[in-house]
Coordinates of C-alpha atoms in Angstrom, one line a residue:
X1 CA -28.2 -12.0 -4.8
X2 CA -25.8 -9.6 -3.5
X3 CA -21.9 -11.0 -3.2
X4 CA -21.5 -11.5 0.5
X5 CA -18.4 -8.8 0.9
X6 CA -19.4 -5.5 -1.4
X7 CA -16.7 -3.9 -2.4
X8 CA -15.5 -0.7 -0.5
X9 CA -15.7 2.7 -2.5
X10 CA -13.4 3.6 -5.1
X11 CA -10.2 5.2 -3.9
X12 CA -8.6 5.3 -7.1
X13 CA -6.3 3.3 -8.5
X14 CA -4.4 0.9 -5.7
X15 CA -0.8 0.5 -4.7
X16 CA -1.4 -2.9 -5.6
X17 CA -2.9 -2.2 -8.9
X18 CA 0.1 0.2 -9.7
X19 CA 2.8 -2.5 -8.4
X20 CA 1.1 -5.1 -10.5
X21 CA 2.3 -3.3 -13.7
X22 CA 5.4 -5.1 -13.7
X23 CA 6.2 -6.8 -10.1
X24 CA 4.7 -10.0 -10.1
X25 CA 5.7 -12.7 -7.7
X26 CA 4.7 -11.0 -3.9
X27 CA 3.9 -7.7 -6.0
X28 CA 7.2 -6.2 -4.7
X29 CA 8.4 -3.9 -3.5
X30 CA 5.5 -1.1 -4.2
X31 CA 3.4 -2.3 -1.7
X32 CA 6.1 -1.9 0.8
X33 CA 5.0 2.2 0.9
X34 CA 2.4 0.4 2.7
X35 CA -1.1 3.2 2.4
X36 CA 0.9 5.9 0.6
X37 CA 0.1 4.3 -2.5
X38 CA -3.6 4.6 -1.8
X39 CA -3.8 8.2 -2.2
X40 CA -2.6 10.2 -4.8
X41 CA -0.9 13.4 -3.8
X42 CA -2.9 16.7 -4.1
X43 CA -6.3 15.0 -3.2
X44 CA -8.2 15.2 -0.4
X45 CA -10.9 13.0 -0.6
X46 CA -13.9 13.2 1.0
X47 CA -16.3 10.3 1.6
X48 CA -18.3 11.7 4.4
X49 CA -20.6 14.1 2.1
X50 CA -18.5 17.3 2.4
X51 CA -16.9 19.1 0.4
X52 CA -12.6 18.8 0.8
X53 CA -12.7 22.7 0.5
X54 CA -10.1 25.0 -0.3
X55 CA -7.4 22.0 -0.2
X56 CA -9.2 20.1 -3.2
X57 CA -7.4 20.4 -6.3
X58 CA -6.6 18.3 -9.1
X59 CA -3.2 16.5 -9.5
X60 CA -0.3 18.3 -11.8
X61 CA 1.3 16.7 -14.4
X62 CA 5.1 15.9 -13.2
X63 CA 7.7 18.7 -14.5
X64 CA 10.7 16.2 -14.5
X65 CA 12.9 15.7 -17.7
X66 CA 11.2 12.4 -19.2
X67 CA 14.6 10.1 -21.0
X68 CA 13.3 9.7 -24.9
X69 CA 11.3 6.4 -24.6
X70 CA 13.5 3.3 -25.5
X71 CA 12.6 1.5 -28.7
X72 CA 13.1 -2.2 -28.2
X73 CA 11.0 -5.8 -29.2
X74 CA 8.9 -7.4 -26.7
X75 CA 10.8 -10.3 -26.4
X76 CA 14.0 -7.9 -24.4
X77 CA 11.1 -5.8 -23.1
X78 CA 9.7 -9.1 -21.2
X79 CA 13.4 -10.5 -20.4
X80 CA 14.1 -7.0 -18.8
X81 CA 11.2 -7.0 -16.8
X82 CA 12.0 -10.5 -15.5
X83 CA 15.2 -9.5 -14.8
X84 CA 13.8 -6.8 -12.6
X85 CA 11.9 -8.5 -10.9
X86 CA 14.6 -11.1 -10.1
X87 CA 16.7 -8.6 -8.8
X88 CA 14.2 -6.5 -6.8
X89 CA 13.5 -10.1 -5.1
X90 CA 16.4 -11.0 -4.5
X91 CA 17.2 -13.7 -7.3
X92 CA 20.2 -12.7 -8.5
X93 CA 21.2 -15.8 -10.2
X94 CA 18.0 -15.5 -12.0
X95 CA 18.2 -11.8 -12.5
X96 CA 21.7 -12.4 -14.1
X97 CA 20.1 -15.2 -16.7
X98 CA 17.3 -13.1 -17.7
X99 CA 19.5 -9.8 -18.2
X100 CA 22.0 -11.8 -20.4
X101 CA 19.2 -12.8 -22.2
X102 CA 17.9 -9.2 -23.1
X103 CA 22.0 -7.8 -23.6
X104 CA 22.0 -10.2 -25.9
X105 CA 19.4 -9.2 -28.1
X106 CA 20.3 -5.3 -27.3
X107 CA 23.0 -4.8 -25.9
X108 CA 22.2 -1.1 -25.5
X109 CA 18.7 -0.8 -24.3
X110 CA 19.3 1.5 -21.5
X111 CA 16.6 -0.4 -19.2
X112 CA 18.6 -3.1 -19.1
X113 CA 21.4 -1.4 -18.1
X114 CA 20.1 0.3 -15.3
X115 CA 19.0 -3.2 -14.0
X116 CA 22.3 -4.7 -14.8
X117 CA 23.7 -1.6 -12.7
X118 CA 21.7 -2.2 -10.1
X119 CA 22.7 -5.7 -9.6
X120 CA 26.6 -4.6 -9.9
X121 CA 25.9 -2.2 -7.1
X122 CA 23.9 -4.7 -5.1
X123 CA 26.5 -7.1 -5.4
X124 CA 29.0 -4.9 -4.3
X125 CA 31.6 -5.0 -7.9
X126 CA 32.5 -1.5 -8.0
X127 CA 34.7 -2.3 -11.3
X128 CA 31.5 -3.7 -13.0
X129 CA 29.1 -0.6 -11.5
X130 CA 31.5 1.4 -13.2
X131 CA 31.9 0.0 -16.8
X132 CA 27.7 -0.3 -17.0
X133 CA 26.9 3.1 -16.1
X134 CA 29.2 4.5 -18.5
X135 CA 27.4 1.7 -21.1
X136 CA 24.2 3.5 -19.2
X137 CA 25.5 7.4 -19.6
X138 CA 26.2 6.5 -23.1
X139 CA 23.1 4.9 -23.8
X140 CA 20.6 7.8 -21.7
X141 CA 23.1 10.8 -21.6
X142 CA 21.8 13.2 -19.0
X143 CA 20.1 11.0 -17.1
X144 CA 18.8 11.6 -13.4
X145 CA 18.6 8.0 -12.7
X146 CA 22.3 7.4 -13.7
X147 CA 23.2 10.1 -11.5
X148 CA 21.0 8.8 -8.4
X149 CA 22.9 5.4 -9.3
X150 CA 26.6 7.3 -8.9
X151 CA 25.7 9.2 -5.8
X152 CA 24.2 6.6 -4.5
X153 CA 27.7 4.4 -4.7
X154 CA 29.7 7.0 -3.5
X155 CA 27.9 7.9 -0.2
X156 CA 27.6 3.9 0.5
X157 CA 31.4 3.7 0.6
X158 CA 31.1 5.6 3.8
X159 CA 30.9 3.4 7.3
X160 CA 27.1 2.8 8.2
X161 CA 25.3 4.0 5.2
X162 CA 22.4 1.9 4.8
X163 CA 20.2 1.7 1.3
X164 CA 17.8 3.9 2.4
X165 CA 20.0 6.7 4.1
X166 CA 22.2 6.4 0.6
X167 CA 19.2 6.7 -1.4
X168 CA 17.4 9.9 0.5
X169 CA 20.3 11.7 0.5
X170 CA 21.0 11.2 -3.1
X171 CA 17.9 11.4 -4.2
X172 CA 17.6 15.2 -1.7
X173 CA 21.2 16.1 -3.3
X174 CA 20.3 15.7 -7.1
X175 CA 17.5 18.3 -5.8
X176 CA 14.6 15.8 -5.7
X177 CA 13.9 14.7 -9.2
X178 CA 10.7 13.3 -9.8
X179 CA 11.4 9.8 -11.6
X180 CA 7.2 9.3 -11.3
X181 CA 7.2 9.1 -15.4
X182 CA 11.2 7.4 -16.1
X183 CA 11.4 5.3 -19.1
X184 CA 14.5 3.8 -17.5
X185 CA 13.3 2.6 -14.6
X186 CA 11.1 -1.0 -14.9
X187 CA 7.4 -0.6 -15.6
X188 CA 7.3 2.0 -17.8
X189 CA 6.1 0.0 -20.8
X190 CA 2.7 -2.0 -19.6
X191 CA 3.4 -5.8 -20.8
X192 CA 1.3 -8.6 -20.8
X193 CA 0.7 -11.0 -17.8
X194 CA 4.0 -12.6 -18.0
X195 CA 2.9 -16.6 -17.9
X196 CA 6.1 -17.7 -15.6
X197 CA 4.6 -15.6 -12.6
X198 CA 1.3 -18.3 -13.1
X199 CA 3.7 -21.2 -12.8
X200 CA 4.8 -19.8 -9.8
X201 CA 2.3 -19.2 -8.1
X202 CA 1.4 -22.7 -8.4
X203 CA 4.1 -24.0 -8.1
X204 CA 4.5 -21.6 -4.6
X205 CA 0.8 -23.4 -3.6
X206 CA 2.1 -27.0 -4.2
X207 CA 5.2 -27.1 -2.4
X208 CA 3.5 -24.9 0.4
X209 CA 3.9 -27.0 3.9
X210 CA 0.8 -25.7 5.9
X211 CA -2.9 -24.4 5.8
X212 CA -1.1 -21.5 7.7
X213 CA 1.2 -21.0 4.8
X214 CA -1.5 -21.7 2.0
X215 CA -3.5 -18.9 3.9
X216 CA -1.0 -16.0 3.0
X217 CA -0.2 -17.3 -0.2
X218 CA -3.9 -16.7 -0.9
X219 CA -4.2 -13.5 0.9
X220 CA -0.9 -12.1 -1.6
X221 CA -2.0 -14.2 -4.6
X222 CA -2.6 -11.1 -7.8
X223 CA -6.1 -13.1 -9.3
X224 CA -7.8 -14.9 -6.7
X225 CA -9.4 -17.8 -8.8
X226 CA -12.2 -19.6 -7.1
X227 CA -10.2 -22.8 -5.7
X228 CA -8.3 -20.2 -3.2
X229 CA -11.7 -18.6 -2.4
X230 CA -13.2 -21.0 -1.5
X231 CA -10.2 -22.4 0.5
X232 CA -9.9 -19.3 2.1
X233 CA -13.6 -19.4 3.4
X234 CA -12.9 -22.7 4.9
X235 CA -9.9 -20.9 6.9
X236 CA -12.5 -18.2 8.6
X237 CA -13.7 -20.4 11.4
X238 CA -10.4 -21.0 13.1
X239 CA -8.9 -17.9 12.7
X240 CA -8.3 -15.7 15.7
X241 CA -5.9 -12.9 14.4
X242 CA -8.6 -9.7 13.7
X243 CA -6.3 -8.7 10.9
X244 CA -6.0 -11.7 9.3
X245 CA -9.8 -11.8 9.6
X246 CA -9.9 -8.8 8.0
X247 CA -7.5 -9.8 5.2
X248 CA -10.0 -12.5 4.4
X249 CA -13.0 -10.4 4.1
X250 CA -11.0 -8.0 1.8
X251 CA -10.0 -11.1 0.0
X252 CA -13.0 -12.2 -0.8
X253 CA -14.7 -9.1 -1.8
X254 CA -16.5 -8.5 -5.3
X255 CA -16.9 -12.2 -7.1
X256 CA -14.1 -14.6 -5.9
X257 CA -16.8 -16.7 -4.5
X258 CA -19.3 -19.0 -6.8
X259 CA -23.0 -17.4 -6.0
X260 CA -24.0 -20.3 -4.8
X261 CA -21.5 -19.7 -1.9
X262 CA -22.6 -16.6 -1.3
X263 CA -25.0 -17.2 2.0
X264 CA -22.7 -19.8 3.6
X265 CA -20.0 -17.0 3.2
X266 CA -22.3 -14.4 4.9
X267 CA -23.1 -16.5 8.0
X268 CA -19.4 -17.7 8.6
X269 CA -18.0 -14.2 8.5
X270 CA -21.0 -12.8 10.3
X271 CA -20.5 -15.7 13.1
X272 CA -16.6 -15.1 13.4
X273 CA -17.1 -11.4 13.5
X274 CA -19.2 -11.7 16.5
X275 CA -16.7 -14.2 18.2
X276 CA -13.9 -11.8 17.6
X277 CA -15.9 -9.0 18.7
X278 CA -16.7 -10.6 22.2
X279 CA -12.7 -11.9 22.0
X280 CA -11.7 -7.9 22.3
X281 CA -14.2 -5.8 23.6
X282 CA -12.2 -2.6 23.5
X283 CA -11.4 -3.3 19.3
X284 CA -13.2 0.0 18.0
X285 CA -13.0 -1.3 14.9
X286 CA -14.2 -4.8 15.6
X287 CA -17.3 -3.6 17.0
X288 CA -17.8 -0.7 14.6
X289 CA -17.7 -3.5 11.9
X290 CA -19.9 -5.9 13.8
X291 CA -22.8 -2.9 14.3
X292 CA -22.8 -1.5 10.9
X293 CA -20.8 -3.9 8.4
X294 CA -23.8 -5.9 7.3
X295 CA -25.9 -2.5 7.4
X296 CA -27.2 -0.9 3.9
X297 CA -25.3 1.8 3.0
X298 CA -27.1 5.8 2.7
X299 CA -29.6 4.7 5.1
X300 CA -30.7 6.3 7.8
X301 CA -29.1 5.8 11.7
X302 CA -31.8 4.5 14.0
X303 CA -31.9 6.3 17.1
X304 CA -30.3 3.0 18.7
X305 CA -27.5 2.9 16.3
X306 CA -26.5 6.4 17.2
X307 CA -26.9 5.4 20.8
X308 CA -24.1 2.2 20.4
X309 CA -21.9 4.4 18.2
X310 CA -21.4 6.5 21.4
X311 CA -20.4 3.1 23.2
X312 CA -18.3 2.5 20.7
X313 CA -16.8 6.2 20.1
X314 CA -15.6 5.8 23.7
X315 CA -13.8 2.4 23.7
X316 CA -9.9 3.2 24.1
X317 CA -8.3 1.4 21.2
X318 CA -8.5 1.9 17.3
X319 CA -7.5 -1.9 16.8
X320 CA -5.6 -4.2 19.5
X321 CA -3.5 -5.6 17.1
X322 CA -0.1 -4.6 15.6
X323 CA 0.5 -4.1 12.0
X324 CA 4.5 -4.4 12.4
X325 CA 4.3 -7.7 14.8
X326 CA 1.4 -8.9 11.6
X327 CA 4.2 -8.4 9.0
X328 CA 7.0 -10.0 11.3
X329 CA 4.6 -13.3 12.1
X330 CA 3.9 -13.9 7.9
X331 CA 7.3 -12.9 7.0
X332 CA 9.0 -15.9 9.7
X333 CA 6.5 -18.0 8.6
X334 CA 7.3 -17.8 5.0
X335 CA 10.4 -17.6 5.2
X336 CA 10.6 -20.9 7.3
X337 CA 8.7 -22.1 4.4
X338 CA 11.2 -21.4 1.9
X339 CA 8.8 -18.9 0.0
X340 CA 10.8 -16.2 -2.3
X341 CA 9.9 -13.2 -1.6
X342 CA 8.8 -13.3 1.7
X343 CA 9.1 -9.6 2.8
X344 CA 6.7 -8.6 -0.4
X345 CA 4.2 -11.1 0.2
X346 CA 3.9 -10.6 3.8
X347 CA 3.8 -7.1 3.2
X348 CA 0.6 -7.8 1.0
X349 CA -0.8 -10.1 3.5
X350 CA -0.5 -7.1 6.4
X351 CA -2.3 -4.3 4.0
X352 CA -5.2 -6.0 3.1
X353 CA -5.8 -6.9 7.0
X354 CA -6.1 -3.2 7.7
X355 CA -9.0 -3.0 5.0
X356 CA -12.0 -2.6 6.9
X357 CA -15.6 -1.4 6.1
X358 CA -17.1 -0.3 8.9
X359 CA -15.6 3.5 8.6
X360 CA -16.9 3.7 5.0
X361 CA -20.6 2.6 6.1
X362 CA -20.5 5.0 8.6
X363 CA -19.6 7.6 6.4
X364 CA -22.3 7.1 3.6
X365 CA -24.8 6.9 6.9
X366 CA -23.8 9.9 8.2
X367 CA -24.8 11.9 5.2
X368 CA -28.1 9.9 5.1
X369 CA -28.7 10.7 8.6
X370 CA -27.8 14.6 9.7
X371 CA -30.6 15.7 7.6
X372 CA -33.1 14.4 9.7
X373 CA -31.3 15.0 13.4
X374 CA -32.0 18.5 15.4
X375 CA -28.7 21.0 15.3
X376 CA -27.9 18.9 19.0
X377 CA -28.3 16.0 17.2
X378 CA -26.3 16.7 14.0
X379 CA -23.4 17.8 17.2
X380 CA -23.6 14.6 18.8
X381 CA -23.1 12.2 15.6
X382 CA -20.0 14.8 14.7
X383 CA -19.0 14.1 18.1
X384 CA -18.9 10.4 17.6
X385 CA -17.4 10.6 14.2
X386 CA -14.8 12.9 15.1
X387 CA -13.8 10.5 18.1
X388 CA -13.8 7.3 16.0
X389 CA -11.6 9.2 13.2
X390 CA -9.0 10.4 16.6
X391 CA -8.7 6.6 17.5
X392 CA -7.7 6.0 14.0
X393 CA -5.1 8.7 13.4
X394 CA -2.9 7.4 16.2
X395 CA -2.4 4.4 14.3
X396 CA 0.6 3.9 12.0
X397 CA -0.5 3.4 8.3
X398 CA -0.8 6.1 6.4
X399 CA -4.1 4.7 5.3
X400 CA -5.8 4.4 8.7
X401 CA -4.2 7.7 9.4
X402 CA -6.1 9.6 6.1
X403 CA -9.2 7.8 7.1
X404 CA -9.2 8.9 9.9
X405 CA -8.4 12.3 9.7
X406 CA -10.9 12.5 6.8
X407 CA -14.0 11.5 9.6
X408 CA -12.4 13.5 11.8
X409 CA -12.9 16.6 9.5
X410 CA -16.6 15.3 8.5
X411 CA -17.1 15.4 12.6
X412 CA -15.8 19.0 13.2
X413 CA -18.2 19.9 10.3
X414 CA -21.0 18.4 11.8
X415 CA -20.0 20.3 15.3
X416 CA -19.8 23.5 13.6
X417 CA -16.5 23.7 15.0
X418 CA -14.8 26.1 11.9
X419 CA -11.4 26.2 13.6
X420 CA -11.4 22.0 13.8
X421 CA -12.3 21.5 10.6
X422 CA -9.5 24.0 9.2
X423 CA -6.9 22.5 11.1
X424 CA -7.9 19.2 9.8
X425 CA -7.6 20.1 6.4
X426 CA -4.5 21.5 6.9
X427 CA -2.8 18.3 8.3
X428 CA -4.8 16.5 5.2
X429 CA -3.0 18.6 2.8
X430 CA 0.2 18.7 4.8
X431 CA -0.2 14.5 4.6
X432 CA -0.8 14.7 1.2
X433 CA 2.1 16.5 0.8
X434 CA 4.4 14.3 2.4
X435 CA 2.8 11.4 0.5
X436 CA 3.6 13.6 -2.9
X437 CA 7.0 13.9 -2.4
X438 CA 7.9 10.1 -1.4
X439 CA 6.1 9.4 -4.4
X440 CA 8.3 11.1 -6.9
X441 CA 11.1 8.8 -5.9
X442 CA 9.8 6.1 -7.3
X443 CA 10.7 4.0 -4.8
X444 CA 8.7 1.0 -5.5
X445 CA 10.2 0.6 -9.0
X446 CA 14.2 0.4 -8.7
X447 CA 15.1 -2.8 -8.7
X448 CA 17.8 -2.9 -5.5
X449 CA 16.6 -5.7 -3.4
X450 CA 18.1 -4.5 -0.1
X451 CA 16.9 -0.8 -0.4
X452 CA 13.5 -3.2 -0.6
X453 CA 14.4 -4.9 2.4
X454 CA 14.9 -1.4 4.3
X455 CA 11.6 0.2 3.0
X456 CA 9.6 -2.5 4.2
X457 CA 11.9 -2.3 7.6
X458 CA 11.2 0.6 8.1
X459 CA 7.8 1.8 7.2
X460 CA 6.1 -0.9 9.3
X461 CA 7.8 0.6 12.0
X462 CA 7.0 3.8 11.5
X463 CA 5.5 4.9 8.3
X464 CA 4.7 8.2 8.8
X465 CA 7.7 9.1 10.0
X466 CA 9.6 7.2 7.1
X467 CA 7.5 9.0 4.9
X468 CA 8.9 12.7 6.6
X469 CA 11.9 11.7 6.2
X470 CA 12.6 12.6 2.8
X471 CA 10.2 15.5 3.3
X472 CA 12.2 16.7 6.5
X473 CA 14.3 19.1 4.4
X474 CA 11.1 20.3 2.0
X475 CA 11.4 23.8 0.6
X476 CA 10.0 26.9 2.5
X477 CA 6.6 26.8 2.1
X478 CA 5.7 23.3 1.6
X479 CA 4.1 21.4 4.7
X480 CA 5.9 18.8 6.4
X481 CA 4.6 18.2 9.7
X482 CA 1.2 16.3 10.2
X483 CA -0.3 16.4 13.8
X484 CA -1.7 14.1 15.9

């Protein structure tokens, strides 16, 4: 027996896989980059059957100074980490405990002075910031992240600053460094599963003060054992939110549920999905979910399936629901709750509700179908594909936004339409691009709470546009723009 939700195809390794390295509780701040952390710069992949082309090249090695790896025992490696977590949650009492606790094993493991840095700064104790990042220059002489740390200070001491401008413009005035492969900052030494982050989790599920609240614990939980699946099942019925619909199916993907669940789990999403799908007619991706989702992938279109892809190629809306007012609604609620970590747990919540299938099945479709169609044919199903991908490049993810730019290139293909297709490619590199450069800031591992808060502010606003904002003042040559 099949599980009920197959799992979508690789896309290499996940934000939330990379975040879980060492952010536990929430998964931090790393899935506040929202879908840039789904696809790796340089890469254009292509799931539609063609080849990415010319833009398709492998991923270089980063060219930034590495710090000489820091020698230390596990024991101040796991009380750093903790303490880095703490403070990139917020916690600073317990960010404080922990850190003393790994100073006073080593009172010079540079690590831990960064994160005891970053809690002077966030704290606002200038005459502490200074004594530890002369401990930390000592300790890591030369290093870029010290200097980010001083700039940083200085232009915050100016009227209006916020966390992120500080941070961009330091970050563009030390000449970008790329802090992708740091020893300093937390997570570069993989640790085991650190056995507090289980007891909070439980502890987060047995003080929780709803169904409502138990739902997004679930849906941001790291190991979904089969307890919360099947809880989460039971939720299905009532729920009227698409995205939170969708958050569920992604949930519940691969082999949360027992086997023996497995048909019971088909009919209730399969009966919801049809609900919600009569609930919002114009939903392109509710009804491009509820005609192929429970298809076979590489099979052949029917001739009637093409026909209601048309329908739905021409309905006016991607999705009728809003990412940032999803991310707001979770955040309130837990936050009313008295959940730590709100902002990184709702942020987890929001991103799986924007996984969706029905664009992949399409795509593995399409390349078992245009063999058999005429040359009008093989123009009309570009047509459709090209239309659907439109509707999803208007949203504002960067992951809806590569998807669907990628079947919008598979559609111009298809149309023979050679000037389409190149443009595409272009704005898929010049995304890529984009997404390259925000990732060498390592955003999602510096453990400053607020500069947290203001990445998640922002990006759901706009995340695109967050994204060009440290590319705004790229070097000649490298692409910065994406089109609509």
């Amino acid at each position: 027996m099949t599980v009920p939700i197959p799992p979508p195809p690789s896309q290499g390794a996940s934000g939330r896989n990379k975040a879980a390295l060492w952010s536990g509780v929430g998964l931090v701040v790393a899935l506040a980059a929202g879908g840039t952390l789904l696809f790796r710069a340089g890469r254009a992949t292509s799931h539609d059957g063609h080849e990415a082309g010319e833009h398709a090249h492998r991923d270089e090695p980063s060219k930034a100074p590495r710090a000489a790896k820091p020698a230390a025992p596990m024991e101040v490696l796991r009380h750093t980490d903790r303490a880095a977590r703490a403070a990139a949650t917020g916690d600073l009492k317990k960010a404080r405990e922990s850190l003393g606790e790994a100073l006073m094993l080593a009172p010079q493991h540079a690590p831990a002075l960064l994160v005891h840095a970053c809690l002077a700064l966030e704290e606002g104790n200038d005459a502490e910031v200074t004594t530890v990042l002369a401990q930390l220059t000592a300790a890591a002489p030369g290093s870029r992240e010290v200097k980010l740390l001083e700039t940083l200070r200085e232009l915050r001491r100016a009227p209006g600053v916020s966390w992120q401008q500080g941070f961009r413009q330091a970050w563009v005035k030390l000449g970008r460094p790329d802090f992708r492969k740091s020893e300093l900052l937390p997570g570069a030494t993989p640790l085991p599963p650190d056995p507090t982050l289980a007891d909070w989790e439980k502890g987060a599920w047995e003080k929780a003060t709803s169904d409502d609240v138990k739902l997004r614990l679930a849906l941001s939980t790291r190991r979904l054992d089969a307890d919360k699946a099947l809880f989460l099942l039971a939720q299905v019925p009532r729920l009227e939110n698409p995205d939170l619909y969708l958050a569920v199916r992604d949930a519940l993907r691969g082999e949360s549920l027992p086997e023996s669940e497995h048909e019971r789990a088909r009919k209730t999403f399969r009966e919801k999905l049809e609900a919600l799908a009569k609930a919002h007619p114009n939903a392109m991706q509710l009804q491009l979910l509820l005609l192929l989702g429970d298809t076979e992938s590489g099979t052949e279109l029917t001739a009637a399936e093409i026909d209601a892809l048309e329908r739905v190629a021409a309905l006016p809306a991607w999705r009728e629901t809003s990412f940032r007012e999803g991310y707001v609604a979770t955040r309130q609620l837990l936050k009313e709750a008295g959940v730590p970590d709100a902002s990184a747990l709702s942020m987890a919540v929001a991103l799986r509700g924007i996984n969706e299938r029905g664009t992949w099945i399409l795509r593995t479709r399409n390349v078992a179908t245009r063999g058999s169609l005429s040359e009008e044919g093989r123009k009309r199903l570009g047509r459709i594909t090209r239309d659907i991908g439109a509707s999803m490049v208007k949203q504002t993810t960067v992951v809806e936004r590569m998807t669907g730019l990628q079947l919008v290139r598979g559609g111009n293909t298809d149309m023979g339409d050679e000037a389409g297709r190149t443009l595409t490619l272009n704005q898929i590199q010049a995304l890529e691009q984009t997404i390259g450069q925000f990732q060498q800031t390592a955003m999602e591992r510096w453990p400053l709470n607020s500069l947290t808060e203001e990445l998640m502010e922002e990006s759901t606003q706009d995340e695109l546009g967050y994204l060009r904002s440290f590319a705004a003042a790229a070097p000649t040559g490298t692409a910065a723009r994406v089109g609509p």
